[in-house]
């Protein structure tokens, strides 16, 4: 959980800063000319922020069921594949096709680490112990 939280925070911080830098006209050329520009960077930052919130809410992995593991892996892989597709076939801006910059490759590396973390975490983390009927807490109604 500590490594996962650290990767989530680092990935979110990088994507947020890269999003801001690619949106500023006075930013370095590497970010202004990036194929994976401000809009996809912002979307990726939001997706990883939601993952960070879920990570903090279930820090002990008490609710990390098979469905949650599957969705976590799918979401991270969708982010990674989207970045790969955009870098492999960049959209032309009308005059010429743009080529990926070092900021694009750094973003791809961050998303690859995030996807690897999701796959490893889904495989390594223990499954939550299901509660039996005898372990349920009894609750009294107002009438009682």
Tab-separated table of N, CA and C in Angstrom, residues 4-134:
chain	number	residue	atom	x	y	z
A	4	UNK	N	2.157	1.793	-3.546
A	4	UNK	CA	1.042	2.174	-4.395
A	4	UNK	C	0.667	3.635	-4.182
A	5	UNK	N	0.590	4.063	-2.935
A	5	UNK	CA	0.255	5.459	-2.645
A	5	UNK	C	1.333	6.396	-3.184
A	6	UNK	N	2.591	6.012	-3.037
A	6	UNK	CA	3.682	6.857	-3.530
A	6	UNK	C	3.651	6.968	-5.056
A	7	UNK	N	3.391	5.859	-5.737
A	7	UNK	CA	3.313	5.887	-7.212
A	7	UNK	C	2.118	6.717	-7.661
A	8	UNK	N	0.984	6.567	-6.986
A	8	UNK	CA	-0.192	7.366	-7.330
A	8	UNK	C	0.089	8.863	-7.174
A	9	UNK	N	0.689	9.251	-6.060
A	9	UNK	CA	0.980	10.671	-5.816
A	9	UNK	C	1.982	11.194	-6.843
A	10	UNK	N	3.034	10.431	-7.109
A	10	UNK	CA	4.052	10.877	-8.066
A	10	UNK	C	3.473	10.976	-9.481
A	11	UNK	N	2.692	9.995	-9.896
A	11	UNK	CA	2.099	10.030	-11.232
A	11	UNK	C	1.116	11.183	-11.360
A	12	UNK	N	0.300	11.395	-10.337
A	12	UNK	CA	-0.648	12.505	-10.375
A	12	UNK	C	0.087	13.843	-10.430
A	13	UNK	N	1.115	13.991	-9.617
A	13	UNK	CA	1.866	15.254	-9.609
A	13	UNK	C	2.512	15.514	-10.969
A	14	UNK	N	3.132	14.492	-11.554
A	14	UNK	CA	3.764	14.682	-12.867
A	14	UNK	C	2.727	15.061	-13.924
A	15	UNK	N	1.618	14.329	-13.977
A	15	UNK	CA	0.623	14.592	-15.005
A	15	UNK	C	-0.031	15.961	-14.829
A	16	UNK	N	-0.235	16.386	-13.594
A	16	UNK	CA	-0.813	17.700	-13.350
A	16	UNK	C	0.146	18.810	-13.782
A	17	UNK	N	1.421	18.682	-13.419
A	17	UNK	CA	2.412	19.681	-13.813
A	17	UNK	C	2.592	19.689	-15.328
A	18	UNK	N	2.633	18.511	-15.940
A	18	UNK	CA	2.781	18.443	-17.395
A	18	UNK	C	1.568	19.041	-18.099
A	19	UNK	N	0.388	18.829	-17.540
A	19	UNK	CA	-0.825	19.410	-18.112
A	19	UNK	C	-0.761	20.932	-18.062
A	20	UNK	N	-0.352	21.471	-16.934
A	20	UNK	CA	-0.246	22.924	-16.788
A	20	UNK	C	0.824	23.476	-17.717
A	21	UNK	N	1.972	22.797	-17.789
A	21	UNK	CA	3.049	23.279	-18.657
A	21	UNK	C	2.668	23.228	-20.133
A	22	UNK	N	1.919	22.208	-20.539
A	22	UNK	CA	1.560	22.116	-21.955
A	22	UNK	C	0.466	23.108	-22.324
A	23	UNK	N	-0.245	23.637	-21.336
A	23	UNK	CA	-1.294	24.614	-21.607
A	23	UNK	C	-0.768	26.045	-21.622
A	24	UNK	N	0.370	26.282	-21.001
A	24	UNK	CA	0.927	27.638	-20.950
A	24	UNK	C	1.662	27.981	-22.242
A	25	UNK	N	1.441	29.173	-22.773
A	25	UNK	CA	2.165	29.559	-23.994
A	25	UNK	C	3.647	29.844	-23.747
A	26	UNK	N	4.012	30.144	-22.500
A	26	UNK	CA	5.413	30.445	-22.200
A	26	UNK	C	6.176	29.228	-21.674
A	27	UNK	N	5.575	28.051	-21.772
A	27	UNK	CA	6.199	26.822	-21.265
A	27	UNK	C	7.329	26.381	-22.188
A	28	UNK	N	8.184	25.479	-21.715
A	28	UNK	CA	9.247	24.953	-22.584
A	28	UNK	C	8.667	24.297	-23.838
A	29	UNK	N	9.429	24.350	-24.900
A	29	UNK	CA	8.987	23.845	-26.199
A	29	UNK	C	8.627	22.359	-26.145
A	30	UNK	N	9.314	21.605	-25.301
A	30	UNK	CA	9.051	20.171	-25.176
A	30	UNK	C	7.597	19.904	-24.800
A	31	UNK	N	7.044	20.731	-23.915
A	31	UNK	CA	5.667	20.541	-23.481
A	31	UNK	C	4.674	21.196	-24.429
A	32	UNK	N	5.029	22.333	-25.027
A	32	UNK	CA	4.116	23.003	-25.962
A	32	UNK	C	3.934	22.196	-27.240
A	33	UNK	N	4.964	21.490	-27.667
A	33	UNK	CA	4.908	20.718	-28.913
A	33	UNK	C	4.531	19.253	-28.699
A	34	UNK	N	4.203	18.888	-27.471
A	34	UNK	CA	3.914	17.479	-27.154
A	34	UNK	C	2.657	16.996	-27.875
A	35	UNK	N	2.706	15.760	-28.331
A	35	UNK	CA	1.547	15.137	-28.973
A	35	UNK	C	0.492	14.833	-27.918
A	36	UNK	N	0.908	14.317	-26.776
A	36	UNK	CA	0.008	14.032	-25.655
A	36	UNK	C	-0.145	15.354	-24.913
A	37	UNK	N	-1.042	16.203	-25.395
A	37	UNK	CA	-1.123	17.596	-24.973
A	37	UNK	C	-1.939	17.775	-23.695
A	38	UNK	N	-2.349	19.010	-23.441
A	38	UNK	CA	-2.987	19.370	-22.173
A	38	UNK	C	-4.275	18.587	-21.909
A	39	UNK	N	-5.099	18.414	-22.922
A	39	UNK	CA	-6.381	17.734	-22.692
A	39	UNK	C	-6.197	16.272	-22.271
A	40	UNK	N	-5.446	15.447	-23.017
A	40	UNK	CA	-5.273	14.066	-22.544
A	40	UNK	C	-4.473	13.976	-21.240
A	41	UNK	N	-3.541	14.910	-21.033
A	41	UNK	CA	-2.802	14.916	-19.764
A	41	UNK	C	-3.737	15.213	-18.599
A	42	UNK	N	-4.645	16.154	-18.799
A	42	UNK	CA	-5.608	16.479	-17.747
A	42	UNK	C	-6.541	15.318	-17.447
A	43	UNK	N	-7.001	14.647	-18.495
A	43	UNK	CA	-7.867	13.475	-18.298
A	43	UNK	C	-7.132	12.359	-17.554
A	44	UNK	N	-5.881	12.139	-17.908
A	44	UNK	CA	-5.087	11.117	-17.223
A	44	UNK	C	-4.845	11.499	-15.769
A	45	UNK	N	-4.609	12.790	-15.514
A	45	UNK	CA	-4.400	13.249	-14.136
A	45	UNK	C	-5.653	13.022	-13.302
A	46	UNK	N	-6.810	13.297	-13.861
A	46	UNK	CA	-8.062	13.077	-13.127
A	46	UNK	C	-8.268	11.593	-12.848
A	47	UNK	N	-7.993	10.747	-13.832
A	47	UNK	CA	-8.166	9.304	-13.640
A	47	UNK	C	-7.242	8.778	-12.537
A	48	UNK	N	-6.014	9.248	-12.529
A	48	UNK	CA	-5.075	8.782	-11.499
A	48	UNK	C	-5.425	9.391	-10.143
A	49	UNK	N	-5.995	10.600	-10.127
A	49	UNK	CA	-6.442	11.193	-8.866
A	49	UNK	C	-7.585	10.382	-8.263
A	50	UNK	N	-8.510	9.925	-9.098
A	50	UNK	CA	-9.592	9.064	-8.600
A	50	UNK	C	-9.007	7.765	-8.039
A	51	UNK	N	-8.006	7.207	-8.720
A	51	UNK	CA	-7.323	6.027	-8.199
A	51	UNK	C	-6.633	6.299	-6.876
A	52	UNK	N	-6.072	7.500	-6.729
A	52	UNK	CA	-5.434	7.883	-5.466
A	52	UNK	C	-6.456	7.964	-4.340
A	53	UNK	N	-7.614	8.533	-4.627
A	53	UNK	CA	-8.669	8.615	-3.606
A	53	UNK	C	-9.109	7.211	-3.186
A	54	UNK	N	-9.317	6.329	-4.155
A	54	UNK	CA	-9.701	4.953	-3.824
A	54	UNK	C	-8.609	4.242	-3.048
A	55	UNK	N	-7.354	4.529	-3.378
A	55	UNK	CA	-6.224	3.932	-2.676
A	55	UNK	C	-6.203	4.388	-1.218
A	56	UNK	N	-6.440	5.658	-0.977
A	56	UNK	CA	-6.428	6.183	0.385
A	56	UNK	C	-7.626	5.650	1.175
A	57	UNK	N	-8.777	5.560	0.530
A	57	UNK	CA	-9.982	5.068	1.227
A	57	UNK	C	-9.880	3.606	1.623
A	58	UNK	N	-9.175	2.810	0.830
A	58	UNK	CA	-9.030	1.385	1.125
A	58	UNK	C	-7.548	1.061	1.285
A	59	UNK	N	-6.897	1.765	2.203
A	59	UNK	CA	-5.449	1.639	2.367
A	59	UNK	C	-5.036	0.231	2.776
A	60	UNK	N	-5.824	-0.410	3.611
A	60	UNK	CA	-5.500	-1.760	4.072
A	60	UNK	C	-5.948	-2.848	3.117
A	61	UNK	N	-6.533	-2.472	1.995
A	61	UNK	CA	-7.034	-3.407	0.977
A	61	UNK	C	-8.077	-4.364	1.552
A	62	UNK	N	-8.958	-3.824	2.394
A	62	UNK	CA	-10.016	-4.644	2.980
A	62	UNK	C	-11.163	-4.883	2.013
A	63	UNK	N	-11.276	-4.032	0.970
A	63	UNK	CA	-12.363	-4.183	-0.007
A	63	UNK	C	-11.815	-4.404	-1.408
A	64	UNK	N	-10.613	-4.909	-1.533
A	64	UNK	CA	-9.953	-5.078	-2.830
A	64	UNK	C	-10.360	-6.412	-3.435
A	65	UNK	N	-11.598	-6.482	-3.935
A	65	UNK	CA	-12.158	-7.727	-4.448
A	65	UNK	C	-11.709	-7.965	-5.886
A	66	UNK	N	-12.123	-9.075	-6.437
A	66	UNK	CA	-11.757	-9.420	-7.812
A	66	UNK	C	-12.273	-8.388	-8.811
A	67	UNK	N	-13.491	-7.913	-8.622
A	67	UNK	CA	-14.063	-6.918	-9.529
A	67	UNK	C	-13.268	-5.619	-9.478
A	68	UNK	N	-12.907	-5.185	-8.271
A	68	UNK	CA	-12.140	-3.950	-8.137
A	68	UNK	C	-10.747	-4.111	-8.755
A	69	UNK	N	-10.138	-5.257	-8.589
A	69	UNK	CA	-8.832	-5.515	-9.209
A	69	UNK	C	-8.928	-5.468	-10.733
A	70	UNK	N	-9.972	-6.062	-11.267
A	70	UNK	CA	-10.173	-6.083	-12.713
A	70	UNK	C	-10.386	-4.671	-13.268
A	71	UNK	N	-11.214	-3.884	-12.609
A	71	UNK	CA	-11.466	-2.518	-13.066
A	71	UNK	C	-10.215	-1.645	-12.948
A	72	UNK	N	-9.454	-1.822	-11.891
A	72	UNK	CA	-8.210	-1.080	-11.685
A	72	UNK	C	-7.223	-1.398	-12.808
A	73	UNK	N	-7.088	-2.668	-13.141
A	73	UNK	CA	-6.172	-3.068	-14.218
A	73	UNK	C	-6.664	-2.553	-15.569
A	74	UNK	N	-7.964	-2.678	-15.849
A	74	UNK	CA	-8.511	-2.197	-17.124
A	74	UNK	C	-8.324	-0.692	-17.276
A	75	UNK	N	-8.611	0.055	-16.233
A	75	UNK	CA	-8.477	1.518	-16.316
A	75	UNK	C	-7.032	1.933	-16.578
A	76	UNK	N	-6.103	1.309	-15.900
A	76	UNK	CA	-4.702	1.668	-16.111
A	76	UNK	C	-4.228	1.257	-17.503
A	77	UNK	N	-4.702	0.119	-17.991
A	77	UNK	CA	-4.323	-0.312	-19.336
A	77	UNK	C	-4.965	0.553	-20.417
A	78	UNK	N	-6.177	1.025	-20.180
A	78	UNK	CA	-6.815	1.933	-21.136
A	78	UNK	C	-6.036	3.232	-21.237
A	79	UNK	N	-5.578	3.758	-20.105
A	79	UNK	CA	-4.748	4.973	-20.129
A	79	UNK	C	-3.461	4.735	-20.918
A	80	UNK	N	-2.829	3.601	-20.668
A	80	UNK	CA	-1.565	3.292	-21.346
A	80	UNK	C	-1.770	3.083	-22.844
A	81	UNK	N	-2.768	2.314	-23.222
A	81	UNK	CA	-3.014	2.051	-24.640
A	81	UNK	C	-3.417	3.336	-25.366
A	82	UNK	N	-4.181	4.188	-24.710
A	82	UNK	CA	-4.548	5.466	-25.312
A	82	UNK	C	-3.332	6.323	-25.601
A	83	UNK	N	-2.390	6.337	-24.692
A	83	UNK	CA	-1.148	7.095	-24.895
A	83	UNK	C	-0.328	6.486	-26.031
A	84	UNK	N	-0.237	5.170	-26.061
A	84	UNK	CA	0.532	4.495	-27.111
A	84	UNK	C	-0.069	4.770	-28.488
A	85	UNK	N	-1.384	4.691	-28.587
A	85	UNK	CA	-2.050	4.935	-29.874
A	85	UNK	C	-1.847	6.373	-30.319
A	86	UNK	N	-1.973	7.308	-29.399
A	86	UNK	CA	-1.799	8.712	-29.759
A	86	UNK	C	-0.368	9.011	-30.186
A	87	UNK	N	0.607	8.375	-29.547
A	87	UNK	CA	2.003	8.609	-29.923
A	87	UNK	C	2.365	7.872	-31.214
A	88	UNK	N	1.736	6.729	-31.457
A	88	UNK	CA	2.049	5.972	-32.667
A	88	UNK	C	1.445	6.608	-33.909
A	89	UNK	N	0.246	7.156	-33.779
A	89	UNK	CA	-0.433	7.800	-34.915
A	89	UNK	C	-0.882	9.197	-34.513
A	90	UNK	N	0.058	10.134	-34.405
A	90	UNK	CA	-0.329	11.487	-33.986
A	90	UNK	C	-1.198	12.166	-35.041
A	91	UNK	N	-2.155	12.934	-34.569
A	91	UNK	CA	-3.037	13.665	-35.488
A	91	UNK	C	-2.261	14.845	-36.073
A	92	UNK	N	-2.441	15.079	-37.351
A	92	UNK	CA	-1.761	16.213	-37.976
A	92	UNK	C	-2.565	17.475	-37.714
A	93	UNK	N	-1.888	18.588	-37.613
A	93	UNK	CA	-2.562	19.857	-37.346
A	93	UNK	C	-2.906	20.598	-38.638
A	94	UNK	N	-2.947	19.911	-39.741
A	94	UNK	CA	-3.316	20.511	-41.005
A	94	UNK	C	-2.139	20.717	-41.942
A	95	UNK	N	-0.988	21.052	-41.389
A	95	UNK	CA	0.176	21.311	-42.234
A	95	UNK	C	1.129	20.127	-42.266
A	96	UNK	N	1.487	19.637	-41.092
A	96	UNK	CA	2.421	18.509	-41.029
A	96	UNK	C	2.139	17.667	-39.798
A	97	UNK	N	2.571	16.453	-39.838
A	97	UNK	CA	2.382	15.546	-38.719
A	97	UNK	C	3.397	15.860	-37.622
A	98	UNK	N	2.936	15.843	-36.377
A	98	UNK	CA	3.839	16.122	-35.262
A	98	UNK	C	4.504	14.824	-34.802
A	99	UNK	N	5.697	14.953	-34.298
A	99	UNK	CA	6.390	13.777	-33.775
A	99	UNK	C	6.481	13.899	-32.256
A	100	UNK	N	6.517	12.763	-31.552
A	100	UNK	CA	6.559	12.791	-30.088
A	100	UNK	C	7.825	13.474	-29.557
A	101	UNK	N	7.673	14.163	-28.434
A	101	UNK	CA	8.791	14.840	-27.776
A	101	UNK	C	9.213	14.035	-26.552
A	102	UNK	N	10.217	14.520	-25.857
A	102	UNK	CA	10.673	13.830	-24.653
A	102	UNK	C	9.600	13.864	-23.560
A	103	UNK	N	8.768	14.887	-23.558
A	103	UNK	CA	7.664	14.934	-22.585
A	103	UNK	C	6.661	13.815	-22.858
A	104	UNK	N	6.450	13.509	-24.134
A	104	UNK	CA	5.552	12.396	-24.474
A	104	UNK	C	6.105	11.065	-23.988
A	105	UNK	N	7.406	10.863	-24.168
A	105	UNK	CA	8.013	9.601	-23.725
A	105	UNK	C	8.016	9.502	-22.207
A	106	UNK	N	8.184	10.631	-21.514
A	106	UNK	CA	8.117	10.610	-20.047
A	106	UNK	C	6.704	10.259	-19.586
A	107	UNK	N	5.707	10.814	-20.264
A	107	UNK	CA	4.317	10.488	-19.928
A	107	UNK	C	4.033	9.012	-20.168
A	108	UNK	N	4.538	8.492	-21.279
A	108	UNK	CA	4.362	7.066	-21.570
A	108	UNK	C	5.009	6.211	-20.479
A	109	UNK	N	6.184	6.603	-20.014
A	109	UNK	CA	6.860	5.854	-18.949
A	109	UNK	C	6.058	5.893	-17.650
A	110	UNK	N	5.513	7.052	-17.311
A	110	UNK	CA	4.706	7.177	-16.087
A	110	UNK	C	3.469	6.284	-16.174
A	111	UNK	N	2.789	6.305	-17.314
A	111	UNK	CA	1.592	5.474	-17.465
A	111	UNK	C	1.934	3.985	-17.512
A	112	UNK	N	3.099	3.636	-18.040
A	112	UNK	CA	3.526	2.234	-18.044
A	112	UNK	C	3.812	1.746	-16.627
A	113	UNK	N	4.451	2.585	-15.817
A	113	UNK	CA	4.708	2.225	-14.414
A	113	UNK	C	3.386	2.077	-13.673
A	114	UNK	N	2.448	2.967	-13.951
A	114	UNK	CA	1.128	2.900	-13.309
A	114	UNK	C	0.390	1.615	-13.691
A	115	UNK	N	0.443	1.239	-14.961
A	115	UNK	CA	-0.210	-0.001	-15.408
A	115	UNK	C	0.477	-1.226	-14.804
A	116	UNK	N	1.806	-1.210	-14.745
A	116	UNK	CA	2.532	-2.325	-14.134
A	116	UNK	C	2.175	-2.451	-12.657
A	117	UNK	N	2.059	-1.319	-11.975
A	117	UNK	CA	1.665	-1.340	-10.565
A	117	UNK	C	0.278	-1.958	-10.409
A	118	UNK	N	-0.653	-1.577	-11.278
A	118	UNK	CA	-2.013	-2.109	-11.176
A	118	UNK	C	-2.030	-3.623	-11.381
A	119	UNK	N	-1.274	-4.094	-12.362
A	119	UNK	CA	-1.240	-5.541	-12.620
A	119	UNK	C	-0.559	-6.298	-11.485
A	120	UNK	N	0.559	-5.777	-10.994
A	120	UNK	CA	1.282	-6.445	-9.898
A	120	UNK	C	0.459	-6.416	-8.625
A	121	UNK	N	-0.158	-5.261	-8.350
A	121	UNK	CA	-0.957	-5.147	-7.136
A	121	UNK	C	-2.170	-6.073	-7.169
A	122	UNK	N	-2.763	-6.236	-8.326
A	122	UNK	CA	-3.895	-7.153	-8.446
A	122	UNK	C	-3.493	-8.591	-8.225
A	123	UNK	N	-2.268	-8.926	-8.546
A	123	UNK	CA	-1.783	-10.303	-8.388
A	123	UNK	C	-1.240	-10.573	-6.982
A	124	UNK	N	-0.585	-9.569	-6.375
A	124	UNK	CA	0.147	-9.786	-5.119
A	124	UNK	C	-0.710	-9.553	-3.878
A	125	UNK	N	-1.558	-8.550	-3.888
A	125	UNK	CA	-2.322	-8.207	-2.678
A	125	UNK	C	-3.255	-9.339	-2.279
A	126	UNK	N	-3.376	-9.499	-0.991
A	126	UNK	CA	-4.246	-10.553	-0.481
A	126	UNK	C	-5.707	-10.170	-0.698
A	127	UNK	N	-6.537	-11.189	-0.843
A	127	UNK	CA	-7.971	-10.960	-1.003
A	127	UNK	C	-8.591	-10.719	0.373
A	128	UNK	N	-9.637	-9.895	0.447
A	128	UNK	CA	-10.283	-9.672	1.744
A	128	UNK	C	-10.983	-10.936	2.222
A	129	UNK	N	-11.001	-11.116	3.510
A	129	UNK	CA	-11.647	-12.274	4.115
A	129	UNK	C	-13.152	-12.001	4.160
A	130	UNK	N	-13.947	-12.881	3.558
A	130	UNK	CA	-15.403	-12.647	3.571
A	130	UNK	C	-15.965	-12.843	4.971
A	131	UNK	N	-16.951	-12.022	5.304
A	131	UNK	CA	-17.596	-12.150	6.613
A	131	UNK	C	-18.655	-13.238	6.552
A	132	UNK	N	-18.736	-14.023	7.620
A	132	UNK	CA	-19.776	-15.048	7.713
A	132	UNK	C	-20.962	-14.480	8.476
A	133	UNK	N	-22.058	-15.209	8.494
A	133	UNK	CA	-23.263	-14.720	9.167
A	133	UNK	C	-23.033	-14.541	10.665
A	134	UNK	N	-22.206	-15.377	11.252
A	134	UNK	CA	-21.948	-15.291	12.681
A	134	UNK	C	-21.153	-14.057	13.064
